[in-house]
Amino acid sequence: MIPGALLRLEFDGQVDEDTLYTIAELSTEEADIVSPSSPLGHALTWQPTGREISYDASQGKSRTVVVREIRV
């Protein structure tokens, strides 16, 4: 995953078809922002499509995310 690319993500086995995400510090109208310093942003940085990645979410819960699409 290239920083600034638009991502379609799958969380815990369910693809989020309604939202595009991007890893960035500044807001954008095209996508929801994920901070690169957040657990999710850190987990996603430089990941290819299709790889299941575990990360620690809020309240000590572990979640999985898969990058299903990358738009550059």
PDB file of N, CA, C and O in Angstrom:
ATOM      1  N   MET A   1       0.847  -1.172   0.000  1.00  0.00           N
ATOM      2  CA  MET A   1       0.000   0.000   0.000  1.00  0.00           C
ATOM      3  C   MET A   1       0.888   1.228   0.000  1.00  0.00           C
ATOM      4  O   MET A   1       1.793   1.348   0.803  1.00  0.00           O
ATOM      5  N   ILE A   2       0.629   2.138  -0.895  1.00  0.00           N
ATOM      6  CA  ILE A   2       1.386   3.374  -1.019  1.00  0.00           C
ATOM      7  C   ILE A   2       0.685   4.466  -0.224  1.00  0.00           C
ATOM      8  O   ILE A   2      -0.527   4.640  -0.362  1.00  0.00           O
ATOM      9  N   PRO A   3       1.398   5.194   0.654  1.00  0.00           N
ATOM     10  CA  PRO A   3       0.751   6.283   1.394  1.00  0.00           C
ATOM     11  C   PRO A   3       0.048   7.254   0.446  1.00  0.00           C
ATOM     12  O   PRO A   3       0.575   7.616  -0.594  1.00  0.00           O
ATOM     13  N   GLY A   4      -1.181   7.640   0.796  1.00  0.00           N
ATOM     14  CA  GLY A   4      -1.985   8.530  -0.026  1.00  0.00           C
ATOM     15  C   GLY A   4      -2.908   7.813  -0.986  1.00  0.00           C
ATOM     16  O   GLY A   4      -3.797   8.422  -1.563  1.00  0.00           O
ATOM     17  N   ALA A   5      -2.721   6.488  -1.172  1.00  0.00           N
ATOM     18  CA  ALA A   5      -3.609   5.720  -2.046  1.00  0.00           C
ATOM     19  C   ALA A   5      -4.971   5.551  -1.369  1.00  0.00           C
ATOM     20  O   ALA A   5      -5.091   5.629  -0.147  1.00  0.00           O
ATOM     21  N   LEU A   6      -5.996   5.326  -2.171  1.00  0.00           N
ATOM     22  CA  LEU A   6      -7.329   5.048  -1.643  1.00  0.00           C
ATOM     23  C   LEU A   6      -7.490   3.546  -1.463  1.00  0.00           C
ATOM     24  O   LEU A   6      -7.119   2.766  -2.341  1.00  0.00           O
ATOM     25  N   LEU A   7      -8.038   3.156  -0.317  1.00  0.00           N
ATOM     26  CA  LEU A   7      -8.132   1.738   0.032  1.00  0.00           C
ATOM     27  C   LEU A   7      -9.566   1.298   0.259  1.00  0.00           C
ATOM     28  O   LEU A   7     -10.360   2.031   0.846  1.00  0.00           O
ATOM     29  N   ARG A   8      -9.896   0.097  -0.177  1.00  0.00           N
ATOM     30  CA  ARG A   8     -11.142  -0.569   0.202  1.00  0.00           C
ATOM     31  C   ARG A   8     -10.707  -1.655   1.181  1.00  0.00           C
ATOM     32  O   ARG A   8      -9.819  -2.450   0.875  1.00  0.00           O
ATOM     33  N   LEU A   9     -11.299  -1.650   2.391  1.00  0.00           N
ATOM     34  CA  LEU A   9     -10.849  -2.552   3.458  1.00  0.00           C
ATOM     35  C   LEU A   9     -11.916  -3.552   3.860  1.00  0.00           C
ATOM     36  O   LEU A   9     -13.110  -3.286   3.741  1.00  0.00           O
ATOM     37  N   GLU A  10     -11.443  -4.675   4.362  1.00  0.00           N
ATOM     38  CA  GLU A  10     -12.297  -5.696   4.966  1.00  0.00           C
ATOM     39  C   GLU A  10     -11.926  -5.765   6.442  1.00  0.00           C
ATOM     40  O   GLU A  10     -10.762  -5.962   6.781  1.00  0.00           O
ATOM     41  N   PHE A  11     -12.910  -5.577   7.318  1.00  0.00           N
ATOM     42  CA  PHE A  11     -12.677  -5.650   8.752  1.00  0.00           C
ATOM     43  C   PHE A  11     -13.340  -6.904   9.306  1.00  0.00           C
ATOM     44  O   PHE A  11     -14.548  -7.089   9.138  1.00  0.00           O
ATOM     45  N   ASP A  12     -12.561  -7.745   9.958  1.00  0.00           N
ATOM     46  CA  ASP A  12     -13.077  -8.941  10.618  1.00  0.00           C
ATOM     47  C   ASP A  12     -14.008  -9.735   9.705  1.00  0.00           C
ATOM     48  O   ASP A  12     -15.081 -10.181  10.094  1.00  0.00           O
ATOM     49  N   GLY A  13     -13.607  -9.884   8.432  1.00  0.00           N
ATOM     50  CA  GLY A  13     -14.346 -10.717   7.500  1.00  0.00           C
ATOM     51  C   GLY A  13     -15.446 -10.023   6.718  1.00  0.00           C
ATOM     52  O   GLY A  13     -16.099 -10.650   5.896  1.00  0.00           O
ATOM     53  N   GLN A  14     -15.667  -8.713   6.928  1.00  0.00           N
ATOM     54  CA  GLN A  14     -16.722  -7.993   6.205  1.00  0.00           C
ATOM     55  C   GLN A  14     -16.119  -6.818   5.441  1.00  0.00           C
ATOM     56  O   GLN A  14     -15.517  -5.925   6.048  1.00  0.00           O
ATOM     57  N   VAL A  15     -16.311  -6.812   4.119  1.00  0.00           N
ATOM     58  CA  VAL A  15     -15.795  -5.736   3.285  1.00  0.00           C
ATOM     59  C   VAL A  15     -16.651  -4.494   3.488  1.00  0.00           C
ATOM     60  O   VAL A  15     -17.875  -4.564   3.457  1.00  0.00           O
ATOM     61  N   ASP A  16     -15.996  -3.362   3.710  1.00  0.00           N
ATOM     62  CA  ASP A  16     -16.675  -2.074   3.844  1.00  0.00           C
ATOM     63  C   ASP A  16     -16.823  -1.489   2.441  1.00  0.00           C
ATOM     64  O   ASP A  16     -15.935  -0.810   1.939  1.00  0.00           O
ATOM     65  N   GLU A  17     -17.937  -1.779   1.780  1.00  0.00           N
ATOM     66  CA  GLU A  17     -18.180  -1.345   0.402  1.00  0.00           C
ATOM     67  C   GLU A  17     -18.507   0.145   0.298  1.00  0.00           C
ATOM     68  O   GLU A  17     -18.404   0.728  -0.770  1.00  0.00           O
ATOM     69  N   ASP A  18     -18.926   0.762   1.397  1.00  0.00           N
ATOM     70  CA  ASP A  18     -19.395   2.146   1.366  1.00  0.00           C
ATOM     71  C   ASP A  18     -18.312   3.190   1.598  1.00  0.00           C
ATOM     72  O   ASP A  18     -18.543   4.373   1.365  1.00  0.00           O
ATOM     73  N   THR A  19     -17.129   2.779   2.067  1.00  0.00           N
ATOM     74  CA  THR A  19     -16.125   3.746   2.485  1.00  0.00           C
ATOM     75  C   THR A  19     -14.780   3.445   1.848  1.00  0.00           C
ATOM     76  O   THR A  19     -14.348   2.295   1.804  1.00  0.00           O
ATOM     77  N   LEU A  20     -14.117   4.483   1.346  1.00  0.00           N
ATOM     78  CA  LEU A  20     -12.722   4.402   0.954  1.00  0.00           C
ATOM     79  C   LEU A  20     -11.898   5.007   2.083  1.00  0.00           C
ATOM     80  O   LEU A  20     -12.342   5.938   2.749  1.00  0.00           O
ATOM     81  N   TYR A  21     -10.704   4.493   2.298  1.00  0.00           N
ATOM     82  CA  TYR A  21      -9.816   4.971   3.350  1.00  0.00           C
ATOM     83  C   TYR A  21      -8.501   5.398   2.719  1.00  0.00           C
ATOM     84  O   TYR A  21      -8.127   4.920   1.653  1.00  0.00           O
ATOM     85  N   THR A  22      -7.794   6.292   3.388  1.00  0.00           N
ATOM     86  CA  THR A  22      -6.448   6.660   2.991  1.00  0.00           C
ATOM     87  C   THR A  22      -5.629   6.894   4.254  1.00  0.00           C
ATOM     88  O   THR A  22      -6.161   7.304   5.283  1.00  0.00           O
ATOM     89  N   ILE A  23      -4.348   6.607   4.172  1.00  0.00           N
ATOM     90  CA  ILE A  23      -3.447   6.863   5.299  1.00  0.00           C
ATOM     91  C   ILE A  23      -2.803   8.215   5.050  1.00  0.00           C
ATOM     92  O   ILE A  23      -2.052   8.383   4.088  1.00  0.00           O
ATOM     93  N   ALA A  24      -3.148   9.189   5.887  1.00  0.00           N
ATOM     94  CA  ALA A  24      -2.666  10.558   5.692  1.00  0.00           C
ATOM     95  C   ALA A  24      -2.815  11.345   6.985  1.00  0.00           C
ATOM     96  O   ALA A  24      -3.536  10.930   7.885  1.00  0.00           O
ATOM     97  N   GLU A  25      -2.158  12.479   7.044  1.00  0.00           N
ATOM     98  CA  GLU A  25      -2.277  13.384   8.185  1.00  0.00           C
ATOM     99  C   GLU A  25      -3.326  14.459   7.935  1.00  0.00           C
ATOM    100  O   GLU A  25      -3.903  14.994   8.855  1.00  0.00           O
ATOM    101  N   LEU A  26      -3.560  14.803   6.659  1.00  0.00           N
ATOM    102  CA  LEU A  26      -4.489  15.869   6.306  1.00  0.00           C
ATOM    103  C   LEU A  26      -5.784  15.282   5.766  1.00  0.00           C
ATOM    104  O   LEU A  26      -5.779  14.252   5.100  1.00  0.00           O
ATOM    105  N   SER A  27      -6.891  15.970   6.003  1.00  0.00           N
ATOM    106  CA  SER A  27      -8.192  15.468   5.563  1.00  0.00           C
ATOM    107  C   SER A  27      -8.338  15.545   4.046  1.00  0.00           C
ATOM    108  O   SER A  27      -7.676  16.329   3.376  1.00  0.00           O
ATOM    109  N   THR A  28      -9.230  14.722   3.527  1.00  0.00           N
ATOM    110  CA  THR A  28      -9.540  14.678   2.108  1.00  0.00           C
ATOM    111  C   THR A  28     -11.030  14.428   1.947  1.00  0.00           C
ATOM    112  O   THR A  28     -11.659  13.825   2.811  1.00  0.00           O
ATOM    113  N   GLU A  29     -11.591  14.892   0.859  1.00  0.00           N
ATOM    114  CA  GLU A  29     -13.007  14.668   0.601  1.00  0.00           C
ATOM    115  C   GLU A  29     -13.266  13.293   0.002  1.00  0.00           C
ATOM    116  O   GLU A  29     -14.379  12.806   0.026  1.00  0.00           O
ATOM    117  N   GLU A  30     -12.227  12.660  -0.535  1.00  0.00           N
ATOM    118  CA  GLU A  30     -12.384  11.383  -1.220  1.00  0.00           C
ATOM    119  C   GLU A  30     -12.489  10.184  -0.291  1.00  0.00           C
ATOM    120  O   GLU A  30     -13.045   9.164  -0.664  1.00  0.00           O
ATOM    121  N   ALA A  31     -11.932  10.299   0.917  1.00  0.00           N
ATOM    122  CA  ALA A  31     -11.809   9.110   1.756  1.00  0.00           C
ATOM    123  C   ALA A  31     -11.761   9.464   3.228  1.00  0.00           C
ATOM    124  O   ALA A  31     -11.448  10.591   3.594  1.00  0.00           O
ATOM    125  N   ASP A  32     -12.064   8.476   4.079  1.00  0.00           N
ATOM    126  CA  ASP A  32     -11.882   8.623   5.516  1.00  0.00           C
ATOM    127  C   ASP A  32     -10.385   8.516   5.818  1.00  0.00           C
ATOM    128  O   ASP A  32      -9.684   7.674   5.245  1.00  0.00           O
ATOM    129  N   ILE A  33      -9.916   9.367   6.707  1.00  0.00           N
ATOM    130  CA  ILE A  33      -8.491   9.422   7.041  1.00  0.00           C
ATOM    131  C   ILE A  33      -8.149   8.424   8.140  1.00  0.00           C
ATOM    132  O   ILE A  33      -8.838   8.322   9.146  1.00  0.00           O
ATOM    133  N   VAL A  34      -7.056   7.699   7.931  1.00  0.00           N
ATOM    134  CA  VAL A  34      -6.460   6.853   8.957  1.00  0.00           C
ATOM    135  C   VAL A  34      -5.078   7.435   9.221  1.00  0.00           C
ATOM    136  O   VAL A  34      -4.258   7.526   8.308  1.00  0.00           O
ATOM    137  N   SER A  35      -4.811   7.862  10.450  1.00  0.00           N
ATOM    138  CA  SER A  35      -3.511   8.435  10.782  1.00  0.00           C
ATOM    139  C   SER A  35      -2.426   7.365  10.669  1.00  0.00           C
ATOM    140  O   SER A  35      -2.606   6.241  11.136  1.00  0.00           O
ATOM    141  N   PRO A  36      -1.275   7.702  10.062  1.00  0.00           N
ATOM    142  CA  PRO A  36      -0.199   6.719   9.965  1.00  0.00           C
ATOM    143  C   PRO A  36       0.358   6.311  11.324  1.00  0.00           C
ATOM    144  O   PRO A  36       0.949   5.244  11.457  1.00  0.00           O
ATOM    145  N   SER A  37       0.134   7.132  12.350  1.00  0.00           N
ATOM    146  CA  SER A  37       0.634   6.781  13.685  1.00  0.00           C
ATOM    147  C   SER A  37      -0.378   5.967  14.494  1.00  0.00           C
ATOM    148  O   SER A  37      -0.057   5.505  15.584  1.00  0.00           O
ATOM    149  N   SER A  38      -1.591   5.768  13.969  1.00  0.00           N
ATOM    150  CA  SER A  38      -2.595   4.959  14.666  1.00  0.00           C
ATOM    151  C   SER A  38      -2.267   3.475  14.495  1.00  0.00           C
ATOM    152  O   SER A  38      -1.526   3.092  13.580  1.00  0.00           O
ATOM    153  N   PRO A  39      -2.800   2.616  15.358  1.00  0.00           N
ATOM    154  CA  PRO A  39      -2.551   1.178  15.196  1.00  0.00           C
ATOM    155  C   PRO A  39      -2.978   0.653  13.817  1.00  0.00           C
ATOM    156  O   PRO A  39      -2.251  -0.123  13.197  1.00  0.00           O
ATOM    157  N   LEU A  40      -4.133   1.108  13.321  1.00  0.00           N
ATOM    158  CA  LEU A  40      -4.591   0.667  12.002  1.00  0.00           C
ATOM    159  C   LEU A  40      -3.683   1.209  10.903  1.00  0.00           C
ATOM    160  O   LEU A  40      -3.271   0.467  10.003  1.00  0.00           O
ATOM    161  N   GLY A  41      -3.351   2.485  10.956  1.00  0.00           N
ATOM    162  CA  GLY A  41      -2.464   3.075   9.955  1.00  0.00           C
ATOM    163  C   GLY A  41      -1.102   2.415   9.930  1.00  0.00           C
ATOM    164  O   GLY A  41      -0.554   2.122   8.864  1.00  0.00           O
ATOM    165  N   HIS A  42      -0.558   2.158  11.106  1.00  0.00           N
ATOM    166  CA  HIS A  42       0.735   1.479  11.199  1.00  0.00           C
ATOM    167  C   HIS A  42       0.662   0.077  10.601  1.00  0.00           C
ATOM    168  O   HIS A  42       1.552  -0.350   9.871  1.00  0.00           O
ATOM    169  N   ALA A  43      -0.428  -0.644  10.870  1.00  0.00           N
ATOM    170  CA  ALA A  43      -0.595  -2.008  10.353  1.00  0.00           C
ATOM    171  C   ALA A  43      -0.740  -2.022   8.830  1.00  0.00           C
ATOM    172  O   ALA A  43      -0.254  -2.947   8.165  1.00  0.00           O
ATOM    173  N   LEU A  44      -1.389  -1.023   8.262  1.00  0.00           N
ATOM    174  CA  LEU A  44      -1.659  -0.997   6.824  1.00  0.00           C
ATOM    175  C   LEU A  44      -0.499  -0.524   5.966  1.00  0.00           C
ATOM    176  O   LEU A  44      -0.416  -0.878   4.788  1.00  0.00           O
ATOM    177  N   THR A  45       0.384   0.273   6.518  1.00  0.00           N
ATOM    178  CA  THR A  45       1.444   0.890   5.724  1.00  0.00           C
ATOM    179  C   THR A  45       2.294  -0.159   5.016  1.00  0.00           C
ATOM    180  O   THR A  45       2.791  -1.091   5.637  1.00  0.00           O
ATOM    181  N   TRP A  46       2.407   0.008   3.702  1.00  0.00           N
ATOM    182  CA  TRP A  46       3.204  -0.824   2.798  1.00  0.00           C
ATOM    183  C   TRP A  46       2.705  -2.263   2.673  1.00  0.00           C
ATOM    184  O   TRP A  46       3.446  -3.139   2.243  1.00  0.00           O
ATOM    185  N   GLN A  47       1.451  -2.523   3.009  1.00  0.00           N
ATOM    186  CA  GLN A  47       0.893  -3.867   2.852  1.00  0.00           C
ATOM    187  C   GLN A  47       0.296  -4.037   1.453  1.00  0.00           C
ATOM    188  O   GLN A  47      -0.320  -3.124   0.925  1.00  0.00           O
ATOM    189  N   PRO A  48       0.428  -5.227   0.868  1.00  0.00           N
ATOM    190  CA  PRO A  48      -0.181  -5.495  -0.433  1.00  0.00           C
ATOM    191  C   PRO A  48      -1.646  -5.898  -0.259  1.00  0.00           C
ATOM    192  O   PRO A  48      -2.102  -6.141   0.866  1.00  0.00           O
ATOM    193  N   THR A  49      -2.373  -5.991  -1.347  1.00  0.00           N
ATOM    194  CA  THR A  49      -3.747  -6.475  -1.266  1.00  0.00           C
ATOM    195  C   THR A  49      -3.749  -7.953  -0.892  1.00  0.00           C
ATOM    196  O   THR A  49      -2.827  -8.699  -1.215  1.00  0.00           O
ATOM    197  N   GLY A  50      -4.787  -8.344  -0.169  1.00  0.00           N
ATOM    198  CA  GLY A  50      -5.001  -9.747   0.138  1.00  0.00           C
ATOM    199  C   GLY A  50      -4.388 -10.282   1.413  1.00  0.00           C
ATOM    200  O   GLY A  50      -4.756 -11.362   1.861  1.00  0.00           O
ATOM    201  N   ARG A  51      -3.485  -9.582   2.031  1.00  0.00           N
ATOM    202  CA  ARG A  51      -2.841 -10.081   3.249  1.00  0.00           C
ATOM    203  C   ARG A  51      -3.681  -9.731   4.473  1.00  0.00           C
ATOM    204  O   ARG A  51      -4.066  -8.596   4.671  1.00  0.00           O
ATOM    205  N   GLU A  52      -3.972 -10.723   5.322  1.00  0.00           N
ATOM    206  CA  GLU A  52      -4.706 -10.483   6.557  1.00  0.00           C
ATOM    207  C   GLU A  52      -3.737  -9.955   7.618  1.00  0.00           C
ATOM    208  O   GLU A  52      -2.692 -10.548   7.850  1.00  0.00           O
ATOM    209  N   ILE A  53      -4.102  -8.836   8.227  1.00  0.00           N
ATOM    210  CA  ILE A  53      -3.228  -8.157   9.184  1.00  0.00           C
ATOM    211  C   ILE A  53      -3.986  -7.991  10.489  1.00  0.00           C
ATOM    212  O   ILE A  53      -5.125  -7.535  10.503  1.00  0.00           O
ATOM    213  N   SER A  54      -3.372  -8.367  11.597  1.00  0.00           N
ATOM    214  CA  SER A  54      -3.965  -8.159  12.917  1.00  0.00           C
ATOM    215  C   SER A  54      -3.396  -6.879  13.515  1.00  0.00           C
ATOM    216  O   SER A  54      -2.223  -6.562  13.320  1.00  0.00           O
ATOM    217  N   TYR A  55      -4.236  -6.154  14.242  1.00  0.00           N
ATOM    218  CA  TYR A  55      -3.776  -4.942  14.932  1.00  0.00           C
ATOM    219  C   TYR A  55      -4.579  -4.778  16.214  1.00  0.00           C
ATOM    220  O   TYR A  55      -5.674  -5.319  16.348  1.00  0.00           O
ATOM    221  N   ASP A  56      -4.024  -4.039  17.160  1.00  0.00           N
ATOM    222  CA  ASP A  56      -4.699  -3.771  18.427  1.00  0.00           C
ATOM    223  C   ASP A  56      -5.571  -2.535  18.277  1.00  0.00           C
ATOM    224  O   ASP A  56      -5.074  -1.441  18.026  1.00  0.00           O
ATOM    225  N   ALA A  57      -6.883  -2.725  18.396  1.00  0.00           N
ATOM    226  CA  ALA A  57      -7.840  -1.624  18.296  1.00  0.00           C
ATOM    227  C   ALA A  57      -8.062  -1.035  19.685  1.00  0.00           C
ATOM    228  O   ALA A  57      -7.425  -1.433  20.660  1.00  0.00           O
ATOM    229  N   SER A  58      -8.985  -0.112  19.788  1.00  0.00           N
ATOM    230  CA  SER A  58      -9.270   0.517  21.074  1.00  0.00           C
ATOM    231  C   SER A  58      -9.801  -0.486  22.088  1.00  0.00           C
ATOM    232  O   SER A  58     -10.319  -1.540  21.731  1.00  0.00           O
ATOM    233  N   GLN A  59      -9.652  -0.158  23.326  1.00  0.00           N
ATOM    234  CA  GLN A  59     -10.120  -0.954  24.459  1.00  0.00           C
ATOM    235  C   GLN A  59      -9.478  -2.340  24.511  1.00  0.00           C
ATOM    236  O   GLN A  59     -10.085  -3.304  24.961  1.00  0.00           O
ATOM    237  N   GLY A  60      -8.255  -2.446  23.999  1.00  0.00           N
ATOM    238  CA  GLY A  60      -7.503  -3.684  24.086  1.00  0.00           C
ATOM    239  C   GLY A  60      -7.990  -4.811  23.207  1.00  0.00           C
ATOM    240  O   GLY A  60      -7.571  -5.948  23.373  1.00  0.00           O
ATOM    241  N   LYS A  61      -8.876  -4.521  22.258  1.00  0.00           N
ATOM    242  CA  LYS A  61      -9.404  -5.547  21.367  1.00  0.00           C
ATOM    243  C   LYS A  61      -8.499  -5.698  20.148  1.00  0.00           C
ATOM    244  O   LYS A  61      -8.012  -4.719  19.593  1.00  0.00           O
ATOM    245  N   SER A  62      -8.307  -6.933  19.718  1.00  0.00           N
ATOM    246  CA  SER A  62      -7.555  -7.220  18.508  1.00  0.00           C
ATOM    247  C   SER A  62      -8.536  -7.376  17.351  1.00  0.00           C
ATOM    248  O   SER A  62      -9.588  -7.990  17.507  1.00  0.00           O
ATOM    249  N   ARG A  63      -8.197  -6.779  16.199  1.00  0.00           N
ATOM    250  CA  ARG A  63      -9.035  -6.891  15.008  1.00  0.00           C
ATOM    251  C   ARG A  63      -8.171  -7.326  13.846  1.00  0.00           C
ATOM    252  O   ARG A  63      -6.947  -7.219  13.894  1.00  0.00           O
ATOM    253  N   THR A  64      -8.817  -7.786  12.790  1.00  0.00           N
ATOM    254  CA  THR A  64      -8.108  -8.108  11.565  1.00  0.00           C
ATOM    255  C   THR A  64      -8.621  -7.214  10.452  1.00  0.00           C
ATOM    256  O   THR A  64      -9.791  -6.828  10.427  1.00  0.00           O
ATOM    257  N   VAL A  65      -7.737  -6.885   9.542  1.00  0.00           N
ATOM    258  CA  VAL A  65      -8.075  -6.067   8.385  1.00  0.00           C
ATOM    259  C   VAL A  65      -7.350  -6.656   7.161  1.00  0.00           C
ATOM    260  O   VAL A  65      -6.267  -7.211   7.287  1.00  0.00           O
ATOM    261  N   VAL A  66      -8.024  -6.582   6.018  1.00  0.00           N
ATOM    262  CA  VAL A  66      -7.443  -7.014   4.740  1.00  0.00           C
ATOM    263  C   VAL A  66      -7.642  -5.868   3.754  1.00  0.00           C
ATOM    264  O   VAL A  66      -8.746  -5.332   3.635  1.00  0.00           O
ATOM    265  N   VAL A  67      -6.576  -5.498   3.053  1.00  0.00           N
ATOM    266  CA  VAL A  67      -6.692  -4.515   1.978  1.00  0.00           C
ATOM    267  C   VAL A  67      -7.264  -5.245   0.773  1.00  0.00           C
ATOM    268  O   VAL A  67      -6.632  -6.151   0.237  1.00  0.00           O
ATOM    269  N   ARG A  68      -8.470  -4.901   0.357  1.00  0.00           N
ATOM    270  CA  ARG A  68      -9.130  -5.572  -0.764  1.00  0.00           C
ATOM    271  C   ARG A  68      -8.897  -4.855  -2.086  1.00  0.00           C
ATOM    272  O   ARG A  68      -8.969  -5.471  -3.144  1.00  0.00           O
ATOM    273  N   GLU A  69      -8.612  -3.549  -2.041  1.00  0.00           N
ATOM    274  CA  GLU A  69      -8.388  -2.792  -3.267  1.00  0.00           C
ATOM    275  C   GLU A  69      -7.500  -1.600  -2.946  1.00  0.00           C
ATOM    276  O   GLU A  69      -7.649  -0.979  -1.904  1.00  0.00           O
ATOM    277  N   ILE A  70      -6.585  -1.285  -3.859  1.00  0.00           N
ATOM    278  CA  ILE A  70      -5.747  -0.099  -3.736  1.00  0.00           C
ATOM    279  C   ILE A  70      -5.919   0.713  -5.005  1.00  0.00           C
ATOM    280  O   ILE A  70      -5.709   0.202  -6.112  1.00  0.00           O
ATOM    281  N   ARG A  71      -6.315   1.978  -4.847  1.00  0.00           N
ATOM    282  CA  ARG A  71      -6.429   2.909  -5.976  1.00  0.00           C
ATOM    283  C   ARG A  71      -5.350   3.968  -5.832  1.00  0.00           C
ATOM    284  O   ARG A  71      -5.307   4.694  -4.850  1.00  0.00           O
ATOM    285  N   VAL A  72      -4.474   4.042  -6.806  1.00  0.00           N
ATOM    286  CA  VAL A  72      -3.363   4.984  -6.752  1.00  0.00           C
ATOM    287  C   VAL A  72      -3.699   6.219  -7.539  1.00  0.00           C
ATOM    288  O   VAL A  72      -4.316   6.188  -8.542  1.00  0.00           O
TER     289      VAL A  72
END
